[in-house]
Coordinates of C-alpha atoms in Angstrom, one line a residue:
Chain A
M1 CA -41.6 -101.4 -30.2
D2 CA -39.1 -100.6 -33.0
R3 CA -40.4 -97.1 -33.0
L4 CA -40.1 -96.8 -29.3
L5 CA -36.5 -97.9 -29.3
F6 CA -35.7 -95.4 -32.1
L7 CA -37.4 -92.6 -30.3
L8 CA -35.6 -93.5 -27.0
A9 CA -32.2 -93.6 -28.7
T10 CA -32.6 -90.3 -30.5
G11 CA -34.1 -88.7 -27.4
L12 CA -31.0 -89.7 -25.5
A13 CA -28.8 -88.1 -28.1
R14 CA -30.8 -84.9 -28.1
G15 CA -31.0 -85.0 -24.3
A16 CA -27.3 -85.1 -24.1
I17 CA -27.1 -81.8 -25.9
F18 CA -29.8 -80.4 -23.5
A19 CA -27.8 -81.7 -20.6
L20 CA -24.6 -80.0 -21.8
F21 CA -26.4 -76.7 -22.3
A22 CA -28.2 -76.9 -19.0
L23 CA -24.9 -77.7 -17.4
S24 CA -23.5 -74.4 -18.7
L25 CA -26.5 -72.6 -17.1
V26 CA -25.9 -74.5 -13.8
L27 CA -22.2 -73.6 -13.8
I28 CA -22.9 -69.9 -14.2
W29 CA -25.7 -70.1 -11.6
R30 CA -23.3 -71.7 -9.2
A31 CA -20.5 -69.3 -9.9
A32 CA -22.4 -66.0 -10.1
R33 CA -26.0 -66.6 -8.9
V34 CA -27.2 -65.4 -12.3
V35 CA -29.5 -67.3 -14.7
N36 CA -27.7 -66.4 -17.9
F37 CA -30.4 -65.7 -20.4
A38 CA -27.7 -64.7 -22.9
Q39 CA -26.2 -68.2 -23.0
G40 CA -28.1 -69.1 -26.2
A41 CA -27.0 -66.0 -28.1
M42 CA -23.4 -66.3 -26.8
A43 CA -23.3 -69.9 -28.0
V44 CA -24.7 -68.9 -31.4
V45 CA -21.9 -66.4 -31.8
A46 CA -19.4 -69.1 -31.1
T47 CA -21.2 -71.4 -33.6
Y48 CA -20.9 -68.7 -36.3
V49 CA -17.2 -68.5 -35.6
A50 CA -17.0 -72.3 -36.0
F51 CA -19.1 -72.0 -39.2
A52 CA -16.7 -69.4 -40.6
V53 CA -13.5 -71.2 -39.5
T54 CA -14.8 -74.5 -41.0
G55 CA -15.6 -72.7 -44.2
L56 CA -12.1 -71.2 -44.4
T57 CA -10.2 -74.3 -43.4
G58 CA -12.5 -77.0 -44.6
S59 CA -12.0 -78.8 -41.3
Y60 CA -14.9 -79.4 -38.9
W61 CA -12.5 -80.2 -36.1
I62 CA -10.7 -76.9 -36.4
G63 CA -14.1 -75.2 -36.4
L64 CA -15.1 -77.2 -33.3
A65 CA -11.9 -76.1 -31.5
S66 CA -12.5 -72.5 -32.5
A67 CA -16.1 -72.7 -31.2
L68 CA -14.8 -73.7 -27.8
V69 CA -12.3 -70.9 -27.8
A70 CA -14.8 -68.4 -29.0
G71 CA -17.4 -69.6 -26.4
G72 CA -14.8 -69.2 -23.6
L73 CA -13.9 -65.7 -24.9
M74 CA -17.6 -64.7 -25.0
G75 CA -17.9 -65.8 -21.4
L76 CA -14.8 -63.8 -20.4
I77 CA -16.0 -60.7 -22.3
V78 CA -19.6 -60.8 -21.1
E79 CA -18.6 -61.4 -17.4
R80 CA -15.7 -58.9 -17.3
G81 CA -17.3 -56.4 -19.5
V82 CA -20.9 -56.4 -18.4
M83 CA -22.1 -58.8 -15.8
R84 CA -19.5 -57.9 -13.2
F85 CA -21.1 -54.5 -12.9
A86 CA -24.6 -55.9 -12.3
S87 CA -26.0 -55.0 -8.9
H88 CA -26.2 -57.9 -6.5
A89 CA -29.0 -56.3 -4.6
S90 CA -31.6 -57.9 -6.9
P91 CA -31.3 -61.0 -9.1
L92 CA -33.3 -59.1 -11.7
S93 CA -30.5 -56.8 -12.7
G94 CA -28.4 -59.7 -14.0
V95 CA -31.3 -61.1 -15.9
I96 CA -32.1 -57.8 -17.5
I97 CA -28.5 -57.2 -18.5
A98 CA -28.4 -60.7 -20.0
I99 CA -31.6 -60.0 -22.0
G100 CA -29.9 -56.8 -23.2
V101 CA -26.8 -58.9 -24.3
V102 CA -29.1 -61.2 -26.2
M103 CA -30.6 -58.3 -28.1
V104 CA -27.2 -56.8 -28.9
L105 CA -25.7 -60.1 -30.0
Q106 CA -28.6 -61.2 -32.1
S107 CA -28.8 -57.8 -33.8
L108 CA -25.1 -57.9 -34.6
L109 CA -25.3 -61.4 -36.0
G110 CA -28.3 -60.4 -38.1
I111 CA -26.3 -57.4 -39.4
A112 CA -23.2 -59.5 -40.1
F113 CA -24.7 -62.7 -41.5
G114 CA -28.3 -61.9 -42.3
P115 CA -31.4 -63.6 -41.0
N116 CA -31.4 -66.6 -43.3
A117 CA -30.5 -70.1 -42.0
R118 CA -27.2 -71.4 -43.2
P119 CA -26.9 -75.1 -43.5
M120 CA -24.2 -76.7 -41.3
E121 CA -22.9 -80.1 -42.2
A122 CA -22.4 -82.7 -39.5
P123 CA -19.1 -84.5 -39.5
F124 CA -20.8 -87.9 -39.6
P125 CA -23.8 -89.2 -41.4
E126 CA -27.2 -88.5 -39.8
T127 CA -28.9 -91.6 -41.2
P128 CA -29.8 -94.1 -38.5
I129 CA -27.8 -97.3 -38.2
V130 CA -30.1 -100.3 -38.6
L131 CA -29.5 -103.0 -36.0
G132 CA -31.4 -106.3 -36.3
G133 CA -33.9 -104.5 -38.6
V134 CA -34.4 -101.7 -36.1
P135 CA -33.2 -98.2 -36.9
V136 CA -31.4 -96.7 -33.9
L137 CA -28.9 -94.0 -33.5
S138 CA -27.2 -92.3 -36.4
P139 CA -23.4 -92.1 -36.4
Y140 CA -23.7 -88.4 -35.6
D141 CA -26.0 -89.1 -32.7
L142 CA -23.3 -91.5 -31.4
F143 CA -20.7 -88.8 -31.9
V144 CA -22.9 -86.4 -29.9
L145 CA -23.4 -88.9 -27.1
V146 CA -19.7 -89.7 -26.9
V147 CA -18.7 -86.0 -26.9
A148 CA -21.3 -85.1 -24.3
I149 CA -20.4 -88.0 -22.0
G150 CA -16.7 -87.3 -22.5
L151 CA -17.1 -83.7 -21.7
M152 CA -19.1 -84.3 -18.6
G153 CA -16.5 -86.8 -17.4
L154 CA -13.8 -84.2 -18.0
L155 CA -15.8 -81.6 -16.1
A156 CA -16.4 -84.0 -13.3
L157 CA -12.6 -84.6 -13.1
I158 CA -11.9 -80.9 -13.2
F159 CA -14.3 -80.2 -10.3
T160 CA -13.3 -83.2 -8.1
R161 CA -9.6 -83.7 -8.8
T162 CA -8.1 -80.3 -9.6
S163 CA -7.2 -77.3 -7.5
L164 CA -9.2 -75.1 -9.9
G165 CA -12.3 -77.3 -9.4
L166 CA -11.9 -77.2 -5.6
Q167 CA -11.8 -73.5 -5.6
L168 CA -14.6 -73.2 -8.1
R169 CA -16.8 -75.3 -5.8
A170 CA -15.7 -73.4 -2.7
S171 CA -16.4 -70.0 -4.1
A172 CA -19.7 -71.1 -5.5
F173 CA -21.0 -72.3 -2.2
A174 CA -19.6 -69.7 0.2
P175 CA -17.8 -66.8 -1.5
E176 CA -17.1 -64.8 1.7
V177 CA -15.6 -67.8 3.5
S178 CA -13.6 -68.7 0.4
R179 CA -12.2 -65.1 0.3
L180 CA -11.0 -65.6 3.9
L181 CA -9.4 -68.8 2.9
G182 CA -7.4 -67.1 0.1
V183 CA -9.5 -68.1 -2.9
R184 CA -9.6 -65.4 -5.6
V185 CA -13.4 -65.5 -5.9
A186 CA -13.6 -62.9 -8.7
R187 CA -11.2 -65.0 -10.8
M188 CA -13.3 -68.1 -10.0
V189 CA -16.4 -66.4 -11.2
T190 CA -14.7 -65.5 -14.4
A191 CA -13.4 -69.0 -14.7
G192 CA -16.9 -70.3 -14.2
W193 CA -18.2 -68.1 -17.0
V194 CA -15.5 -69.1 -19.4
L195 CA -15.9 -72.8 -18.7
A196 CA -19.7 -72.6 -18.9
S197 CA -19.7 -70.6 -22.1
A198 CA -17.4 -73.0 -23.8
V199 CA -19.6 -75.9 -22.8
G200 CA -22.7 -73.9 -24.0
A201 CA -21.0 -73.2 -27.3
L202 CA -20.2 -76.9 -27.9
A203 CA -23.8 -77.8 -27.1
A204 CA -25.1 -75.3 -29.7
L205 CA -22.5 -76.5 -32.3
L206 CA -23.7 -80.1 -31.8
L207 CA -27.3 -79.2 -32.1
V208 CA -27.3 -77.0 -35.2
P209 CA -26.5 -79.7 -37.8
T210 CA -29.7 -81.5 -36.7
E211 CA -31.8 -78.4 -37.1
L212 CA -32.7 -76.4 -40.2
G213 CA -29.5 -74.5 -40.2
L214 CA -27.6 -71.7 -38.4
N215 CA -29.3 -68.4 -37.9
P216 CA -29.1 -65.8 -35.1
H217 CA -32.0 -67.5 -33.3
S218 CA -30.7 -71.1 -33.6
A219 CA -30.3 -71.6 -29.9
D220 CA -33.5 -70.0 -28.7
M221 CA -35.4 -73.2 -28.3
L222 CA -32.3 -74.9 -27.0
F223 CA -32.2 -72.3 -24.3
V224 CA -35.9 -72.9 -23.4
S225 CA -35.4 -76.6 -23.2
A226 CA -32.2 -76.4 -21.3
F227 CA -33.6 -73.9 -18.9
T228 CA -36.4 -76.4 -18.2
V229 CA -33.8 -79.1 -17.7
A230 CA -31.8 -76.9 -15.2
V231 CA -35.0 -76.2 -13.2
V232 CA -36.1 -79.8 -13.3
G233 CA -32.6 -81.0 -12.2
G234 CA -32.1 -78.1 -9.7
L235 CA -30.1 -75.0 -10.7
D236 CA -27.4 -75.9 -8.2
S237 CA -27.0 -79.5 -9.4
P238 CA -24.7 -80.7 -12.2
P239 CA -25.9 -84.3 -11.8
G240 CA -29.4 -82.8 -12.0
A241 CA -28.6 -81.2 -15.3
L242 CA -27.4 -84.5 -16.7
V243 CA -30.4 -86.5 -15.6
G244 CA -32.8 -83.7 -16.4
G245 CA -31.3 -83.3 -19.9
L246 CA -31.8 -87.0 -20.7
V247 CA -35.4 -86.9 -19.3
V248 CA -36.4 -83.9 -21.3
G249 CA -34.7 -85.2 -24.4
V250 CA -36.5 -88.5 -24.2
L251 CA -39.8 -86.8 -23.4
I252 CA -39.5 -84.5 -26.4
S253 CA -38.6 -87.4 -28.6
L254 CA -41.5 -89.6 -27.4
V255 CA -44.1 -86.8 -27.6
T256 CA -42.9 -85.7 -31.0
G257 CA -42.9 -89.3 -32.2
Y258 CA -46.3 -90.3 -30.9
L259 CA -48.3 -87.1 -30.6
G260 CA -46.6 -84.7 -33.0
A261 CA -44.0 -82.0 -32.9
T262 CA -46.4 -79.3 -32.0
V263 CA -47.3 -81.0 -28.7
A264 CA -43.6 -81.3 -27.6
P265 CA -43.2 -77.8 -26.3
I266 CA -46.4 -78.2 -24.3
A267 CA -45.1 -81.4 -22.8
V268 CA -41.8 -79.7 -21.8
L269 CA -43.7 -76.8 -20.1
G270 CA -46.1 -79.3 -18.5
L271 CA -43.0 -81.0 -17.0
L272 CA -41.6 -77.7 -15.8
V273 CA -44.9 -76.8 -14.1
A274 CA -45.2 -80.2 -12.5
V275 CA -41.7 -80.0 -11.1
L276 CA -42.2 -76.5 -9.8
L277 CA -45.4 -77.5 -8.1
V278 CA -44.1 -80.7 -6.5
R279 CA -40.4 -80.0 -6.0
P280 CA -39.7 -76.3 -6.6
G281 CA -35.9 -76.6 -5.9
G282 CA -35.6 -79.3 -8.6
L283 CA -35.3 -83.1 -8.4
F284 CA -31.8 -83.0 -7.0
A285 CA -32.2 -80.0 -4.6
A286 CA -31.9 -82.0 -1.4
T287 CA -28.4 -83.2 -2.1
E288 CA -27.0 -80.2 -3.8
A289 CA -28.5 -77.3 -2.0
R290 CA -26.3 -74.3 -1.3
T291 CA -25.4 -74.9 2.3
A292 CA -22.4 -72.9 3.4
Chain B
M1 CA -5.4 -41.1 27.9
N2 CA -2.7 -43.6 27.7
H3 CA -2.6 -45.1 24.2
T4 CA 0.3 -47.5 24.9
P5 CA -1.0 -50.7 23.3
V6 CA -2.1 -53.2 26.0
G7 CA 0.4 -56.0 26.3
V8 CA 3.3 -53.6 26.1
E9 CA 4.7 -52.7 29.4
P10 CA 5.1 -48.9 29.5
G11 CA 8.8 -48.1 29.7
S12 CA 9.7 -51.7 28.8
T13 CA 11.4 -50.6 25.6
A14 CA 15.1 -50.3 26.4
A15 CA 16.7 -46.9 25.9
S16 CA 19.8 -48.1 24.1
P17 CA 19.9 -47.9 20.3
A18 CA 20.9 -51.6 20.1
A19 CA 18.0 -52.7 22.2
A20 CA 15.7 -50.4 20.2
S21 CA 16.9 -52.0 17.0
A22 CA 16.3 -55.4 18.4
A23 CA 12.8 -54.4 19.4
S24 CA 11.9 -53.2 16.0
A25 CA 13.3 -56.4 14.4
A26 CA 11.1 -58.4 16.7
A27 CA 7.8 -56.6 15.9
P28 CA 4.8 -58.2 17.5
R29 CA 3.0 -60.7 15.4
L30 CA -0.2 -58.6 15.5
R31 CA -0.4 -55.0 16.5
V32 CA -3.7 -53.2 16.7
D33 CA -3.2 -49.5 17.3
R34 CA -6.0 -47.1 18.1
L35 CA -8.5 -49.0 16.0
T36 CA -11.9 -47.4 15.6
V37 CA -14.7 -49.0 13.5
R38 CA -18.0 -47.4 13.0
F39 CA -21.2 -48.8 11.5
G40 CA -23.2 -45.8 10.5
G41 CA -23.8 -43.9 13.8
L42 CA -22.7 -46.8 16.0
T43 CA -19.1 -46.9 17.2
A44 CA -18.4 -50.6 17.3
L45 CA -14.7 -50.2 18.3
D46 CA -13.4 -47.1 19.9
D47 CA -9.6 -46.5 20.1
V48 CA -8.7 -50.2 20.7
S49 CA -5.0 -51.0 21.0
F50 CA -3.3 -54.3 21.8
E51 CA -0.6 -56.6 20.6
V52 CA -0.1 -60.3 20.3
G53 CA 3.4 -61.6 20.5
A54 CA 4.8 -64.7 18.8
G55 CA 3.6 -67.9 20.5
E56 CA 1.3 -65.9 22.8
V57 CA -2.3 -66.8 23.5
V58 CA -4.5 -63.7 23.9
A59 CA -8.2 -63.9 24.6
L60 CA -10.7 -61.2 23.8
I61 CA -13.7 -61.4 26.1
G62 CA -16.7 -59.2 26.8
P63 CA -20.4 -59.2 26.8
N64 CA -22.4 -59.7 23.6
G65 CA -22.0 -56.8 21.3
A66 CA -18.8 -55.6 22.9
G67 CA -17.0 -55.7 19.5
K68 CA -15.0 -58.9 19.8
T69 CA -15.8 -60.3 16.4
T70 CA -15.5 -56.8 14.9
V71 CA -11.9 -56.9 16.0
F72 CA -11.5 -60.2 14.1
N73 CA -13.2 -58.7 11.1
A74 CA -11.0 -55.7 11.1
V75 CA -7.8 -57.8 11.3
C76 CA -9.1 -59.8 8.4
G77 CA -9.9 -56.6 6.4
L78 CA -13.6 -57.4 6.3
V79 CA -14.7 -54.1 7.8
R80 CA -13.5 -50.6 7.0
R81 CA -11.4 -48.9 9.7
A82 CA -12.6 -45.4 10.6
A83 CA -9.2 -44.9 12.2
G84 CA -6.2 -46.8 13.5
E85 CA -3.6 -49.2 12.2
I86 CA -3.3 -52.9 12.1
S87 CA 0.0 -54.5 11.4
L88 CA 1.2 -58.1 11.0
D89 CA 4.9 -58.7 11.8
G90 CA 5.5 -54.9 11.5
A91 CA 3.9 -54.6 8.0
S92 CA 0.6 -52.7 7.7
A93 CA -2.3 -55.0 7.1
A94 CA -4.1 -54.5 3.7
N95 CA -7.7 -53.7 3.4
G96 CA -9.7 -56.7 2.3
P97 CA -9.1 -60.4 3.0
T98 CA -7.1 -61.1 -0.2
G99 CA -3.7 -62.4 0.7
L100 CA -4.5 -63.0 4.3
V101 CA -3.7 -66.7 4.2
A102 CA -0.5 -65.9 2.3
R103 CA 0.5 -63.6 5.2
G104 CA 0.1 -66.4 7.7
V105 CA -3.3 -65.5 9.1
A106 CA -6.0 -68.2 9.6
R107 CA -9.4 -67.8 11.1
T108 CA -12.2 -69.9 12.3
L109 CA -15.8 -68.6 12.2
Q110 CA -18.6 -68.7 14.8
G111 CA -20.8 -70.3 12.2
L112 CA -17.9 -72.6 11.1
G113 CA -18.4 -71.7 7.4
L114 CA -17.6 -75.2 6.3
F115 CA -18.4 -76.4 2.8
D116 CA -21.0 -79.0 3.6
S117 CA -21.0 -80.8 0.3
M118 CA -17.3 -81.3 0.4
S119 CA -15.5 -84.0 2.3
V120 CA -13.5 -83.3 5.4
L121 CA -10.2 -83.5 3.5
E122 CA -11.4 -81.2 0.7
N123 CA -12.5 -78.6 3.3
V124 CA -9.0 -78.6 4.7
L125 CA -7.5 -78.5 1.2
V126 CA -9.3 -75.3 0.1
P127 CA -6.9 -72.8 1.7
L128 CA -3.9 -75.0 0.8
E129 CA -4.9 -75.0 -2.8
S130 CA -6.0 -71.4 -3.0
G131 CA -4.2 -68.9 -5.2
T132 CA -2.8 -66.7 -2.6
V133 CA -1.2 -69.2 -0.3
R134 CA 2.3 -70.5 -1.0
R135 CA 1.9 -72.6 -4.0
V136 CA 2.1 -76.0 -2.5
Q137 CA 1.9 -78.9 -4.9
H138 CA -1.2 -81.0 -5.0
A139 CA 0.4 -84.1 -3.4
E140 CA 2.2 -81.9 -0.8
A141 CA -1.1 -80.1 0.0
A142 CA -2.9 -83.4 0.5
A143 CA -0.1 -84.7 2.7
Q144 CA -0.2 -81.5 4.8
A145 CA -4.0 -81.6 5.1
S146 CA -3.9 -85.3 6.1
G147 CA -1.3 -84.6 8.7
C148 CA -3.5 -81.9 10.2
L149 CA -6.5 -84.2 10.3
E150 CA -4.3 -86.8 12.1
R151 CA -3.1 -84.2 14.6
L152 CA -6.7 -83.5 15.5
G153 CA -7.8 -87.1 15.6
I154 CA -10.1 -87.0 12.6
A155 CA -8.0 -88.6 9.9
H156 CA -10.5 -91.5 9.7
L157 CA -13.2 -89.0 8.7
A158 CA -11.2 -87.6 5.7
A159 CA -13.5 -88.9 3.0
V160 CA -16.8 -88.2 4.9
P161 CA -18.9 -85.3 3.7
V162 CA -18.9 -82.6 6.3
A163 CA -22.7 -82.4 6.3
A164 CA -22.8 -85.9 7.8
L165 CA -20.7 -85.1 10.9
P166 CA -21.9 -84.2 14.4
Y167 CA -21.2 -80.7 15.7
P168 CA -18.0 -81.4 17.7
E169 CA -16.4 -83.1 14.7
R170 CA -17.4 -80.2 12.5
K171 CA -15.7 -77.8 14.8
R172 CA -12.5 -80.0 14.6
V173 CA -12.7 -79.8 10.8
A174 CA -13.0 -76.0 11.0
L175 CA -9.9 -75.9 13.3
A176 CA -8.0 -78.3 11.0
R177 CA -8.8 -76.1 8.1
A178 CA -7.3 -73.1 9.9
L179 CA -4.3 -75.0 11.2
G180 CA -3.7 -76.7 7.8
T181 CA -2.0 -73.6 6.3
D182 CA 0.5 -73.6 9.2
P183 CA -0.4 -70.0 10.3
A184 CA 1.6 -67.6 12.2
L185 CA -1.5 -66.0 13.6
L186 CA -4.6 -68.0 14.4
L187 CA -7.9 -66.3 15.1
L188 CA -10.4 -68.5 16.9
D189 CA -13.9 -67.2 17.1
E190 CA -15.7 -69.0 19.9
P191 CA -13.8 -72.3 19.5
A192 CA -15.3 -73.9 22.6
G193 CA -18.9 -72.9 21.8
G194 CA -21.2 -75.9 21.7
L195 CA -18.6 -78.4 22.9
G196 CA -18.7 -80.7 25.9
E197 CA -16.1 -80.7 28.6
D198 CA -13.9 -83.5 27.1
D199 CA -13.8 -81.7 23.7
I200 CA -13.0 -78.4 25.4
D201 CA -10.1 -80.1 27.3
A202 CA -8.8 -81.5 24.0
L203 CA -9.2 -78.1 22.3
A204 CA -7.2 -76.4 25.1
D205 CA -4.4 -79.0 24.6
V206 CA -4.4 -78.1 20.9
V207 CA -4.3 -74.4 21.5
R208 CA -1.4 -74.8 23.9
E209 CA 0.5 -77.0 21.5
V210 CA -0.1 -74.6 18.6
A211 CA 1.2 -71.7 20.8
A212 CA 4.2 -73.7 21.9
S213 CA 5.2 -74.2 18.3
G214 CA 5.4 -70.4 17.9
C215 CA 2.0 -69.6 16.4
S216 CA 0.2 -66.6 18.0
V217 CA -3.4 -67.2 19.0
L218 CA -6.1 -64.6 19.4
L219 CA -9.4 -66.0 20.5
V220 CA -12.8 -64.8 21.3
E221 CA -14.6 -67.0 23.8
H222 CA -17.4 -67.0 26.4
H223 CA -16.4 -70.1 28.2
V224 CA -14.6 -68.6 31.1
D225 CA -12.8 -71.8 32.4
F226 CA -11.4 -72.4 28.9
V227 CA -10.2 -68.9 28.6
M228 CA -8.6 -68.8 32.0
G229 CA -6.9 -72.2 31.3
V230 CA -5.3 -71.3 27.9
A231 CA -4.8 -67.5 27.7
D232 CA -1.5 -65.8 28.6
R233 CA -3.3 -62.5 28.6
I234 CA -7.0 -61.5 28.5
I235 CA -8.3 -58.3 27.0
V236 CA -11.8 -57.3 28.1
L237 CA -13.9 -55.2 25.7
D238 CA -17.1 -53.5 26.6
F239 CA -19.1 -51.2 24.3
G240 CA -16.2 -51.3 21.9
R241 CA -13.5 -50.1 24.4
V242 CA -10.8 -52.0 26.2
I243 CA -11.8 -51.8 29.9
A244 CA -9.2 -54.3 31.3
C245 CA -6.2 -56.2 30.2
G246 CA -3.9 -58.6 32.0
T247 CA -3.2 -62.1 33.1
P248 CA -6.2 -64.3 33.8
D249 CA -5.7 -63.7 37.6
E250 CA -5.5 -59.9 37.1
V251 CA -8.6 -59.8 34.9
R252 CA -10.5 -62.1 37.3
A253 CA -9.8 -59.7 40.1
D254 CA -10.6 -56.5 38.1
P255 CA -13.9 -54.9 39.4
R256 CA -14.5 -53.3 36.0
V257 CA -14.8 -56.7 34.5
E258 CA -17.4 -57.8 37.1
E259 CA -19.3 -54.6 36.4
A260 CA -19.3 -55.2 32.6
Y261 CA -20.4 -58.8 32.9
L262 CA -22.7 -58.8 35.9
G263 CA -23.7 -55.2 36.2
I264 CA -22.2 -55.0 39.7
E265 CA -21.1 -51.5 40.5
P266 CA -17.4 -51.5 41.7
A267 CA -17.0 -50.5 45.3
A268 CA -16.2 -46.8 45.7

């Protein structure tokens, strides 16, 4: 029972990171109808920036802020510089360009920083707190959960309470109609990329201290898991990303704990296949489908 | 061929310089001059000219495929003009829909184009909050949108998601969204389509009210009684050309209209 509680708690913390990263994929999908396969590599670039800034200043928090800025800038550069020119005739063109961006970014990171993993320290201890004799979350896990929940709340506020959010939603659902209504759809697409890339960068930054270290491929598995989350939740659905993230996080944690780490990726892919067979649009497709 | 825009009486422009100056100062709200639109080899609009004055209700009618919606799309900058000019209040209309709302043009769509996952109020807020309309403050925009919902009798539905509404209410939301920006030119694409008689009567009242406030209305509609009841002038299109224009009574009596609609050859 103790073990189950521990695995559930750590699964939730890991799931919150998946949810954040999946949310970044969902935001770009909604804004531009592109599955951004470069999201992981872009987030790693921002994490390297945070790594460098933290090294220079000695402050994790300045590093975190710089990761958000760098992530947003990566979104701006990739959208304005490359993605905007992708043909809309086929969804494949965006995907292929994104894969090209991955190769370029990972090569550049390899050239600049080398292939070796660099340890990144967490701002809080990673040793689980023991409550009533049961080890549960570590302070860092708690920090991750608080940041993830806080950010999701902030995004929910932006999307439901601000002029920017209203226009982002409008242009995501019906770009042509939105144009007629005066919405600057191209700007909204860029804003979606910036926002999503900053969120993706934060997710990667939160994940890396719990892994072996920072290297150009640090976010590869994060992308695979988060992509599964996005498909499970429904690519159009931010609430789906949240729930899907927690489900996948807990699933990985439980399978790793009871069956071994090697079985976890199979479990994730099994879930992906099951959802695609039973409900191809994702668990939240009915309520969030593109309708306009 | 006479290219005087329909709606402008030939010779009605006064000869005196003062009168000419006054006429140019009071440019028509919408002027479509010798508009031609082609889609590949198909000529969708051929040398179409007309004007809509301030506070005037003009209906575009014609059989399916006559080019009515293409006129709307051209005014909104959604289709490329092969020839011709479109001006709003004397200023040439830009290509592309950007800035349309800021220039006082609002449009409803045949398919409504509502944001189903948004609430009624949010739908009406989108053009009010968009970047190109006059920058109304958030609270002011909400008040303006709420006032518009009240005007159309759907204020009680403000928080309801549009997807949950029956069709007549959805049409009212689309109309409210167009009226919310307080437009100078309102383009209504089949506003009576799918409505019952009571709703059509209410719609006619709204259109008259809007026009009385000085807003120009250009509408495309198949519902003949509605058109005859609200339009000051009717322009009949067939195969992309203007075949008749005049008051409802004049158009009703025009044999070319009968021919276009019913295939009846006019008496020699």
